mmCIF file of C-alpha atoms and ligand atoms in Angstrom:
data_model
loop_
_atom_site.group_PDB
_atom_site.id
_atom_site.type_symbol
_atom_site.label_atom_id
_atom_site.label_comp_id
_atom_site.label_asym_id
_atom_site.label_seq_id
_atom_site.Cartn_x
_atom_site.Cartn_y
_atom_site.Cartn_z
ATOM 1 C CA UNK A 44 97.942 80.617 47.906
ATOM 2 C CA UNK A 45 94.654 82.073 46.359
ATOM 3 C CA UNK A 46 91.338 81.211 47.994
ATOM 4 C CA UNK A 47 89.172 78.829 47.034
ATOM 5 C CA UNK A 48 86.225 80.758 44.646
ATOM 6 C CA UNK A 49 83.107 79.023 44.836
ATOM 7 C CA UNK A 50 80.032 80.941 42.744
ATOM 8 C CA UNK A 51 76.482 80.521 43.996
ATOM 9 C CA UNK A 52 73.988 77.947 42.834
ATOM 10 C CA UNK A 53 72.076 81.206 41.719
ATOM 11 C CA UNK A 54 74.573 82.534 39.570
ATOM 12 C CA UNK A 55 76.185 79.384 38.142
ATOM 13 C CA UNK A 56 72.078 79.133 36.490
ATOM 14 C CA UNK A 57 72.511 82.307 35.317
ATOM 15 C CA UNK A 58 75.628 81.631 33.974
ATOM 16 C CA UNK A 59 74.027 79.002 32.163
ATOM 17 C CA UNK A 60 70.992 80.532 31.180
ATOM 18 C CA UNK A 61 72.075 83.837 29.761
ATOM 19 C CA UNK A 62 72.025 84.870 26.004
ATOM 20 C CA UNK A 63 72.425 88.842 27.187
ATOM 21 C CA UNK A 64 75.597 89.511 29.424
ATOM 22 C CA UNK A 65 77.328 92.831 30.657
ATOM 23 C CA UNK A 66 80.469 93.168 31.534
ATOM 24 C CA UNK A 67 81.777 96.744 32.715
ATOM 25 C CA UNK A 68 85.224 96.808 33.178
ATOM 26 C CA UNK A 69 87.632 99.246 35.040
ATOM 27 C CA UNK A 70 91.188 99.899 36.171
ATOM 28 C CA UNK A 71 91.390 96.692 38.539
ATOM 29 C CA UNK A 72 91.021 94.699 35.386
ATOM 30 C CA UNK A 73 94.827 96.067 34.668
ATOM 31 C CA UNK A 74 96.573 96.031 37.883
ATOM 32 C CA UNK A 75 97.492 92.631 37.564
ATOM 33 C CA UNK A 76 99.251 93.623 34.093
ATOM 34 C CA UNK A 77 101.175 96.012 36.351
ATOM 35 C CA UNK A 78 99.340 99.755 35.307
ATOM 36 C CA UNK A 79 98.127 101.424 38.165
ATOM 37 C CA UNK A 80 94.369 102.014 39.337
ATOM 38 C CA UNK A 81 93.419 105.059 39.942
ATOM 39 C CA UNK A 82 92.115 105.340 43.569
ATOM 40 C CA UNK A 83 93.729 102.114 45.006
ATOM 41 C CA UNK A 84 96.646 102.937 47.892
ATOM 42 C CA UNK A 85 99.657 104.032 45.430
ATOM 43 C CA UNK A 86 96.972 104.867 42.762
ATOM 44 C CA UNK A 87 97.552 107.622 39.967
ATOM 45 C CA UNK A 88 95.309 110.018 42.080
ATOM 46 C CA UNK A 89 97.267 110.072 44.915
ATOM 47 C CA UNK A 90 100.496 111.185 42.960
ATOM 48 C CA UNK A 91 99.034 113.612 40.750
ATOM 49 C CA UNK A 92 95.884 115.580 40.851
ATOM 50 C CA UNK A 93 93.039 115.386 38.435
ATOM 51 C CA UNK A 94 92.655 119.075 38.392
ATOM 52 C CA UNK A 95 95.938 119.320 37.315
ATOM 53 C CA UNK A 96 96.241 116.521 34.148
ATOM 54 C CA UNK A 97 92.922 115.257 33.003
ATOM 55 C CA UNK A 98 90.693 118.458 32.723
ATOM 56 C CA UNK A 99 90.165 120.695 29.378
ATOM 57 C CA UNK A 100 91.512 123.157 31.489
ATOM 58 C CA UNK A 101 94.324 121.523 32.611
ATOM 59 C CA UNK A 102 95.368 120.702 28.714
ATOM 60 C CA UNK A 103 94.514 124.573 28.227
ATOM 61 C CA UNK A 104 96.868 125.881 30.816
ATOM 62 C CA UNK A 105 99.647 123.625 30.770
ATOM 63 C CA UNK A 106 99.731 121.641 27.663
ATOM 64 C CA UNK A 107 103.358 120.500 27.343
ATOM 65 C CA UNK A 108 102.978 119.297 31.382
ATOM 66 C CA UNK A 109 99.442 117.185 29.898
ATOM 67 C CA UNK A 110 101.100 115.675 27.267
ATOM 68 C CA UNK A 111 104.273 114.968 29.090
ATOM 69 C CA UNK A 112 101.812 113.005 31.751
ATOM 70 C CA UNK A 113 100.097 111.011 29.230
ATOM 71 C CA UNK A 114 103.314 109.983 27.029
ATOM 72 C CA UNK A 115 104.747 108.564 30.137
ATOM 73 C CA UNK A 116 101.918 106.845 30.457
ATOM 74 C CA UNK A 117 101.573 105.880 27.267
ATOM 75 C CA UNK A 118 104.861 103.655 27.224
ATOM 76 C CA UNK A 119 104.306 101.765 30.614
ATOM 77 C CA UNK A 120 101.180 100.972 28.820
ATOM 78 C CA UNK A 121 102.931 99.989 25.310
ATOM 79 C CA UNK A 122 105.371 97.975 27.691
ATOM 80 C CA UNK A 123 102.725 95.569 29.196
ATOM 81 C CA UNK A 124 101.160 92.535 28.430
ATOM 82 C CA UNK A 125 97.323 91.284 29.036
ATOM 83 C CA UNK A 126 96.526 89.145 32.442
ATOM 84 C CA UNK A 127 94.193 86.315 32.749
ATOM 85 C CA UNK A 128 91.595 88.778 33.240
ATOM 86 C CA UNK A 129 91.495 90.148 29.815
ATOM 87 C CA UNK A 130 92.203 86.430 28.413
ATOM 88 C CA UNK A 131 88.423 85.113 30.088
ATOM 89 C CA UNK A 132 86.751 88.517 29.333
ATOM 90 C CA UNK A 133 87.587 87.833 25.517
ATOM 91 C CA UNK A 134 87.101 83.709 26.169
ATOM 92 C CA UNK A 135 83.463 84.777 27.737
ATOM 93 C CA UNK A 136 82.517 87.244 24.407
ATOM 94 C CA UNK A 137 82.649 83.911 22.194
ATOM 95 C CA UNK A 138 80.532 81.729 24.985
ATOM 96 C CA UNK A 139 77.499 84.393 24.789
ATOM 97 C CA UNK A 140 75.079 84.724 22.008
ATOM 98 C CA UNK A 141 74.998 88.553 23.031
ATOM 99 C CA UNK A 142 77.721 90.305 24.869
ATOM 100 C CA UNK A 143 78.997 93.598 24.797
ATOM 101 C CA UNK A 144 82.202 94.648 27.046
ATOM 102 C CA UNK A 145 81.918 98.211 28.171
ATOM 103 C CA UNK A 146 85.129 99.507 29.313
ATOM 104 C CA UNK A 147 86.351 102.443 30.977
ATOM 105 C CA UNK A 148 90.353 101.643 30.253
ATOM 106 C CA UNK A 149 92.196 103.334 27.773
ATOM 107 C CA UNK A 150 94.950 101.016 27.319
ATOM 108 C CA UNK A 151 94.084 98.520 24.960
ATOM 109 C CA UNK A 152 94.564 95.706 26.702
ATOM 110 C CA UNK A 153 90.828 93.946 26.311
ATOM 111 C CA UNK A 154 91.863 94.300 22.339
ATOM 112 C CA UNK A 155 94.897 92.879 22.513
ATOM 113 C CA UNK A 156 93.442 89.716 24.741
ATOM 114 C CA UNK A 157 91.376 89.748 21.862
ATOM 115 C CA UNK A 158 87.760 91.153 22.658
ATOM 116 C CA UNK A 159 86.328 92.451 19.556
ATOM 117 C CA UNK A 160 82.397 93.338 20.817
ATOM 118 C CA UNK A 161 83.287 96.092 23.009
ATOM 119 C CA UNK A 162 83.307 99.735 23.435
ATOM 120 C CA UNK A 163 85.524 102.463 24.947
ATOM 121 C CA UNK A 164 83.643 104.903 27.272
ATOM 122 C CA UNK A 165 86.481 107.056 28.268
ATOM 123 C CA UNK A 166 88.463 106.518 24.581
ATOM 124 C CA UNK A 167 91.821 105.279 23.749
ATOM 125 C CA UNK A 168 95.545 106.567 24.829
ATOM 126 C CA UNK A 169 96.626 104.896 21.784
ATOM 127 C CA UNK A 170 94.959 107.796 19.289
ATOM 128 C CA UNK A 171 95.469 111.696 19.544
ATOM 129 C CA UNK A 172 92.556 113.864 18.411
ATOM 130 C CA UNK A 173 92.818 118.229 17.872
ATOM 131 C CA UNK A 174 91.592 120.243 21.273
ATOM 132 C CA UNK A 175 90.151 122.340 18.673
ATOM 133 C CA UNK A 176 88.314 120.577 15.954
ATOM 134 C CA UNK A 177 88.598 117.504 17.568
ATOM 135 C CA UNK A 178 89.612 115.889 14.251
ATOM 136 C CA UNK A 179 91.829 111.998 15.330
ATOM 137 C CA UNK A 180 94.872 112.092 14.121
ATOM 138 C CA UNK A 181 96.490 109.437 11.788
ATOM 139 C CA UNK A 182 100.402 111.016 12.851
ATOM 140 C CA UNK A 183 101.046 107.538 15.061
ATOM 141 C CA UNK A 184 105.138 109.315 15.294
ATOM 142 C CA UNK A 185 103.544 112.235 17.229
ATOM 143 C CA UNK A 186 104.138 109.627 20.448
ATOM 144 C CA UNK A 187 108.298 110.629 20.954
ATOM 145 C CA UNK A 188 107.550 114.402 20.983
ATOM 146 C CA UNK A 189 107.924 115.490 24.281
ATOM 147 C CA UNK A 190 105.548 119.611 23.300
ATOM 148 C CA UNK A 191 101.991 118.327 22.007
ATOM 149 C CA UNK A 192 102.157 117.743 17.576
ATOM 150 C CA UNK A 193 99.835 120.427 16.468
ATOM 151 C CA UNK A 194 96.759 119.738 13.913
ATOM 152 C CA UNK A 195 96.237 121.088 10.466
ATOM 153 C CA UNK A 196 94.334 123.301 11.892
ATOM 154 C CA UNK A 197 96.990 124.782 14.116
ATOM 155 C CA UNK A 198 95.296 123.210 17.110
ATOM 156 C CA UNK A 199 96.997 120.716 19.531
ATOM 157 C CA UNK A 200 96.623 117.302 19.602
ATOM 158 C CA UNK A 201 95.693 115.984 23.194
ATOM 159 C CA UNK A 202 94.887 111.611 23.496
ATOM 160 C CA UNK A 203 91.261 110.446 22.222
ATOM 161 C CA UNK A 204 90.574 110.480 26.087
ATOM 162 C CA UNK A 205 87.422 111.520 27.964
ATOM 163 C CA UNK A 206 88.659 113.551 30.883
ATOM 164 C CA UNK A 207 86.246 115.180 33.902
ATOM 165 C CA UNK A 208 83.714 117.606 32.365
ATOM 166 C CA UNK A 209 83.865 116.067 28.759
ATOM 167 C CA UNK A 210 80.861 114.212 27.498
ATOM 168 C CA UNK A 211 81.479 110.309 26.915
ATOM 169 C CA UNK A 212 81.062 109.214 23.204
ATOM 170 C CA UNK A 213 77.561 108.808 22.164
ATOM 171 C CA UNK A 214 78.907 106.180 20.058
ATOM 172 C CA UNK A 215 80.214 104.248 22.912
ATOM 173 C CA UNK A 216 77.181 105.490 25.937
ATOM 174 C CA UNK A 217 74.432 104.747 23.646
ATOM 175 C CA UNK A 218 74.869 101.027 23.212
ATOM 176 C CA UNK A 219 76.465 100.266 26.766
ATOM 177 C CA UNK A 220 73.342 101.914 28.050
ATOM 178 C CA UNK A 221 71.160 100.020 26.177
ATOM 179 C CA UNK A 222 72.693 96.950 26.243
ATOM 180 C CA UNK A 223 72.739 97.055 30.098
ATOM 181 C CA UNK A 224 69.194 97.951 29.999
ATOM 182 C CA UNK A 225 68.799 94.674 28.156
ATOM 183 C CA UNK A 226 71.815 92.429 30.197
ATOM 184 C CA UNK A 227 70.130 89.314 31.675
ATOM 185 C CA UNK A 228 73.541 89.173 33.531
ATOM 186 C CA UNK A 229 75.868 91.942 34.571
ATOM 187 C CA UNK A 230 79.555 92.043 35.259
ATOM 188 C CA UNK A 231 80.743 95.120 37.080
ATOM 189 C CA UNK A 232 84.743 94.001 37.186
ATOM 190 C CA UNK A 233 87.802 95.962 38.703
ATOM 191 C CA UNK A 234 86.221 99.521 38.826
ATOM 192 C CA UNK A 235 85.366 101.718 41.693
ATOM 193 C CA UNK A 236 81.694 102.966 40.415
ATOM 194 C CA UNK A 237 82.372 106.255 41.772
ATOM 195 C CA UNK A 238 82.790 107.749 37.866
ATOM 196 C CA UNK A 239 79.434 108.866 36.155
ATOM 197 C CA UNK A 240 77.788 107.902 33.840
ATOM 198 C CA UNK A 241 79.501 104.807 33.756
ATOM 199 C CA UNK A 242 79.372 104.225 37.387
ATOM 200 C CA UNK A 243 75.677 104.167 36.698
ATOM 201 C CA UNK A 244 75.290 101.205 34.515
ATOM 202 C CA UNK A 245 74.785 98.546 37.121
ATOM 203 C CA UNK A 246 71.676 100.197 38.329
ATOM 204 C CA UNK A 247 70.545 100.231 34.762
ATOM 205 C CA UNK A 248 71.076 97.145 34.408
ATOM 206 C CA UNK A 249 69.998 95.993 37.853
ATOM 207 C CA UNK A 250 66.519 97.858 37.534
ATOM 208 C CA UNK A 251 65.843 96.248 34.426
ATOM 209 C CA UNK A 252 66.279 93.297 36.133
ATOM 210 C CA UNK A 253 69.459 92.124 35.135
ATOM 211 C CA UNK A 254 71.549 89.122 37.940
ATOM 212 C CA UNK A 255 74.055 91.650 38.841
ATOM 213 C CA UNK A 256 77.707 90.387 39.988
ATOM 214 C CA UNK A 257 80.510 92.660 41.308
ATOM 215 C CA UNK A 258 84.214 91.292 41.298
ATOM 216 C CA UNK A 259 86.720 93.356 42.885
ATOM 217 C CA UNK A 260 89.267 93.300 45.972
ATOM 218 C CA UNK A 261 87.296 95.299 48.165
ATOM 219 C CA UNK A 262 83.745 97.128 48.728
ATOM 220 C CA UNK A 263 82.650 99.811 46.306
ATOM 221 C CA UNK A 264 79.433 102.018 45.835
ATOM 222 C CA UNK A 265 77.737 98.921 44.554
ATOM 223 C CA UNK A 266 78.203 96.445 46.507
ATOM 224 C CA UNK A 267 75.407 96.242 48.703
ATOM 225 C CA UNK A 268 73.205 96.370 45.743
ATOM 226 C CA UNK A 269 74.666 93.933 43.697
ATOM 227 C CA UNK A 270 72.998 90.031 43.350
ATOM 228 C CA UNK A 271 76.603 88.363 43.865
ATOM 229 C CA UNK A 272 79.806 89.956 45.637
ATOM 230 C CA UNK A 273 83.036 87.772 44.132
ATOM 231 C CA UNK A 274 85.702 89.536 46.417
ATOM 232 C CA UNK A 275 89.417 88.644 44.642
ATOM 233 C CA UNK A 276 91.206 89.706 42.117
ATOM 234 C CA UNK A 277 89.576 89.501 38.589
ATOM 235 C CA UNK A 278 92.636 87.393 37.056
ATOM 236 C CA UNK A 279 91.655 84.652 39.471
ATOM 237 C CA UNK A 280 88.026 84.625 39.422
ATOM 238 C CA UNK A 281 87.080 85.248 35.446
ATOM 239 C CA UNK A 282 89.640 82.117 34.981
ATOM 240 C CA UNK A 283 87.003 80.102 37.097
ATOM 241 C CA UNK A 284 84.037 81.733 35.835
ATOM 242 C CA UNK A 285 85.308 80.308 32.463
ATOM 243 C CA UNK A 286 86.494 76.978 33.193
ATOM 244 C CA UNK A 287 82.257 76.858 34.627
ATOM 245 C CA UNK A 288 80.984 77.920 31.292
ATOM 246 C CA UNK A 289 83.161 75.317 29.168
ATOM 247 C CA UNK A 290 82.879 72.232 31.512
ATOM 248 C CA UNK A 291 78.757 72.881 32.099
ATOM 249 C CA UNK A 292 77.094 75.001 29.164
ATOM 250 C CA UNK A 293 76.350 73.004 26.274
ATOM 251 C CA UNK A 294 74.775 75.492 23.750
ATOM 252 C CA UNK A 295 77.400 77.632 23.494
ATOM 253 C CA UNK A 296 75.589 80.052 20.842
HETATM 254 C C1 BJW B 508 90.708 95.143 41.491
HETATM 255 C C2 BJW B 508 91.991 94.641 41.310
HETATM 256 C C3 BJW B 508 92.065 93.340 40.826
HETATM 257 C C4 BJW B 508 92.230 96.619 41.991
HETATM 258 N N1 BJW B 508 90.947 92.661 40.579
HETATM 259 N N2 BJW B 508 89.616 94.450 41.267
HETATM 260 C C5 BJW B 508 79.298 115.000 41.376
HETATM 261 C C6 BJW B 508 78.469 113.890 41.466
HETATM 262 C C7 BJW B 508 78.329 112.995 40.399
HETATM 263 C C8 BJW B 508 79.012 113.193 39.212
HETATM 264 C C9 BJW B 508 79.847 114.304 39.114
HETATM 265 C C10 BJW B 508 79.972 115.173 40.184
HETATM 266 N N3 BJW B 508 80.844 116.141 39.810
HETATM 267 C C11 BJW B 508 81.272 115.886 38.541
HETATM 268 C C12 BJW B 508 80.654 114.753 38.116
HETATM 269 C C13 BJW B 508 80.851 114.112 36.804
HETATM 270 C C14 BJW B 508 82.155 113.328 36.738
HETATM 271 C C15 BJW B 508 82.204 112.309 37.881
HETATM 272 O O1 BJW B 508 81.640 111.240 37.823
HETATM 273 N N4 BJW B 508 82.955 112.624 38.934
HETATM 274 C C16 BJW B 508 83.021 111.740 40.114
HETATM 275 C C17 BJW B 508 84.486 111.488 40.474
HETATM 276 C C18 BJW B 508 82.233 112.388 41.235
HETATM 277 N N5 BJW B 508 82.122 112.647 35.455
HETATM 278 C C19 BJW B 508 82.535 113.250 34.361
HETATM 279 O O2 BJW B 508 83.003 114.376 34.353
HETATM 280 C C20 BJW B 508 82.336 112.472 33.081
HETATM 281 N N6 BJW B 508 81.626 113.284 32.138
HETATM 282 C C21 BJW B 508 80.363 113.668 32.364
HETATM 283 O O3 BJW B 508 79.725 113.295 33.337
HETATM 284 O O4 BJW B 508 79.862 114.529 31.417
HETATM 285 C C22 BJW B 508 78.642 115.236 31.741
HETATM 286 C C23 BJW B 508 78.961 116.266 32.822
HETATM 287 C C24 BJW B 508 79.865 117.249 32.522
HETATM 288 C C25 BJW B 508 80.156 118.215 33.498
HETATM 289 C C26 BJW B 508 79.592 118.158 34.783
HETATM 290 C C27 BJW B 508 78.686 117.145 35.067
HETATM 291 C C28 BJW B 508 78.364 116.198 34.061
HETATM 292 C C29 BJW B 508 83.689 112.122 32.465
HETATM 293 C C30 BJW B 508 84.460 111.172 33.321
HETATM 294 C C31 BJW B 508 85.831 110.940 32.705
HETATM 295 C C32 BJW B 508 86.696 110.051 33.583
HETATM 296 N N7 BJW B 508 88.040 110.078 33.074
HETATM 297 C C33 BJW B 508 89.057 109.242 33.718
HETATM 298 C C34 BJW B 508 90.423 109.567 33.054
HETATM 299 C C35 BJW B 508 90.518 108.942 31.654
HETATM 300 C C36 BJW B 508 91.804 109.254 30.988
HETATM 301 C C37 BJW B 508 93.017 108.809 31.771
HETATM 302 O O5 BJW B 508 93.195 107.616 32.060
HETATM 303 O O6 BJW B 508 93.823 109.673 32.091
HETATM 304 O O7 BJW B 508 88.711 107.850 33.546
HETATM 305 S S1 BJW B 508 89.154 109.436 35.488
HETATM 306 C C38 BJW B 508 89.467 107.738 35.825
HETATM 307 O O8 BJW B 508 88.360 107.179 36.571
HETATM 308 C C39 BJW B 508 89.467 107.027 34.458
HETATM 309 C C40 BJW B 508 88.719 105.757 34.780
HETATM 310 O O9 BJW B 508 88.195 105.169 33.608
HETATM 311 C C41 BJW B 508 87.672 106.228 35.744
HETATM 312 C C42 BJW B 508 87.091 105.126 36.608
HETATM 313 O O10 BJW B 508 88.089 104.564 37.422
HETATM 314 P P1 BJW B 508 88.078 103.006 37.724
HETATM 315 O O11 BJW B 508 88.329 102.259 36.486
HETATM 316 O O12 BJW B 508 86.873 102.656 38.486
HETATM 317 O O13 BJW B 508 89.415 102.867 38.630
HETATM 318 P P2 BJW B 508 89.577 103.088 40.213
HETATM 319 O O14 BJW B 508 91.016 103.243 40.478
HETATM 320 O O15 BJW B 508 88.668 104.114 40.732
HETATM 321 O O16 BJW B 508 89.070 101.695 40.819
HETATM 322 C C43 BJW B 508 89.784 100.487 40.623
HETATM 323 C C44 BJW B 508 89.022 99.387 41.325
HETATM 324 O O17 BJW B 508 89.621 98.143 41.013
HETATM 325 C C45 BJW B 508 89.016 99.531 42.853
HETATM 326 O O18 BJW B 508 87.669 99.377 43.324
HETATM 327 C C46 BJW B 508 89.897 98.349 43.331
HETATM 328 O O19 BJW B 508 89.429 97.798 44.558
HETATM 329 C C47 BJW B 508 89.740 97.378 42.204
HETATM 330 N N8 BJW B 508 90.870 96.494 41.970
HETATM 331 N N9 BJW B 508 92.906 95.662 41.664
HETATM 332 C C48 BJW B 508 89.737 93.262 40.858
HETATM 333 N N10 BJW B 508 93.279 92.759 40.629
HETATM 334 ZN ZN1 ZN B 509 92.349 120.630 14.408
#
């Protein structure tokens, strides 16, 4: 039986008040659509090393065992369906005059819930770009092969992801920073906060002086500096964070 959620007098005004909301979104957001998290007890990182899969020069010495990694991945990911999670995040982008949804997944499950106003910090397993001139790829039947498809160019193709060492997408850092520098209300949902820059975008936010709430299972990085601490899983508190907005805020837009 899930516990009770009650939200604070302070944030239910915010939640009524805000034109400008946040949400950053991380791994947690999918475990309830069965993918793994990353650091979580029986998370990816404690099965396979980073070092070893999601580096350049991982992909550089070993890119069969890379691409191998991710097209496993890949189909668990194809195989699953959005949670109630994604279904509010994408309910709460139509309730705010401004949102944006920054997320650090890479399995396409906030579009396929719906959200259209967001962007992809760490990219998209879904599209394969070249290692070399870093041209994306329109081959979508380069998912079966088993050796990484090679480009025009004679360069592999790797997935549009952002591994450790790569700079994020300007087109994707640019407007989640300044959109968190403008938040009046800040979502930091499912996501450790121990990846930067992302894992920087609630201070942003919060020292601009955005209402800052953290949902998650447990205690992360940011928790003691967050306005609001909504322990639970994100599937059962966005639901009531939703069912809020519709019953009390009356001008929607
Ligand atoms: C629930 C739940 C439920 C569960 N409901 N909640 C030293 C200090 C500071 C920074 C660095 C440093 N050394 C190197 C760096 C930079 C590095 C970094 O931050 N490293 C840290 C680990 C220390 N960052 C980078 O390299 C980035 N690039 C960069 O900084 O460029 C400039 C630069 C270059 C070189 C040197 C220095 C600077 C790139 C980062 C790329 C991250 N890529 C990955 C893989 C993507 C592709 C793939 O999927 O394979 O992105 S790593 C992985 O972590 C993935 C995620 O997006 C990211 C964040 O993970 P997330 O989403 O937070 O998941 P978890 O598992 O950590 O947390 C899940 C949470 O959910 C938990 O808290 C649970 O409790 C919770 N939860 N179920 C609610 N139902
Ligand atoms: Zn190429």
């Amino acid at each position: 039986m899930p516990k009770r959620i009650s939200l604070s007098p302070a944030l239910e005004e915010k939640l009524l008040s805000a034109k400008k909301v946040v949400i950053l979104s991380g791994a947690g957001v999918s475990s309830e659509s069965g993918i793994s998290t990353f650091r979580d007890k029986d998370g990816l990182w404690e099965k396979f090393k980073p070092e070893d899969l999601a580096t350049p020069s991982a992909f550089q010495r070993n890119p069969q065992l890379v691409w191998e990694w991710y097209a496993y991945r890949r189909k668990k990911i194809q195989s699953v369906k959005p949670n109630p999670a994604h279904v509010a995040i994408a309910k709460m982008e139509k309730i705010f005059p401004e949102f944006l949804l920054v997320t650090q997944n890479i399995d396409n499950l906030h579009q396929k819930a719906g959200s259209r106003k967001l962007v992809e910090l760490h990219g998209n397993i879904n599209r394969n770009k070249c290692f070399t001139c870093e041209k994306i790829s329109s081959d979508s039947k380069s998912d079966s092969k088993t050796v990484p498809p090679l480009c025009p160019c004679g360069g592999y193709l790797r997935p549009d992801v952002v591994w450790f060492g790569e700079l994020l997408p300007e087109k994707a850092l640019e407007p989640a920073q300044r959109a968190s520098i403008e938040a009046e209300l800040f979502f930091s949902v499912g996501t450790s906060a121990l990846v930067y820059p992302a894992a920087s975008l609630p201070f942003l936010a919060k020292e601009a002086g955005a209402f800052v709430v953290e949902i998650n299972t447990g205690e992360t990085e940011i928790s003691p500096a967050v306005d609001e601490l909504l322990l639970g899983k994100a599937g059962e508190i966005l639901p009531v964070i939703v069912k809020f907005l519709k019953q009390n805020r009356k001008n929607k837009k």
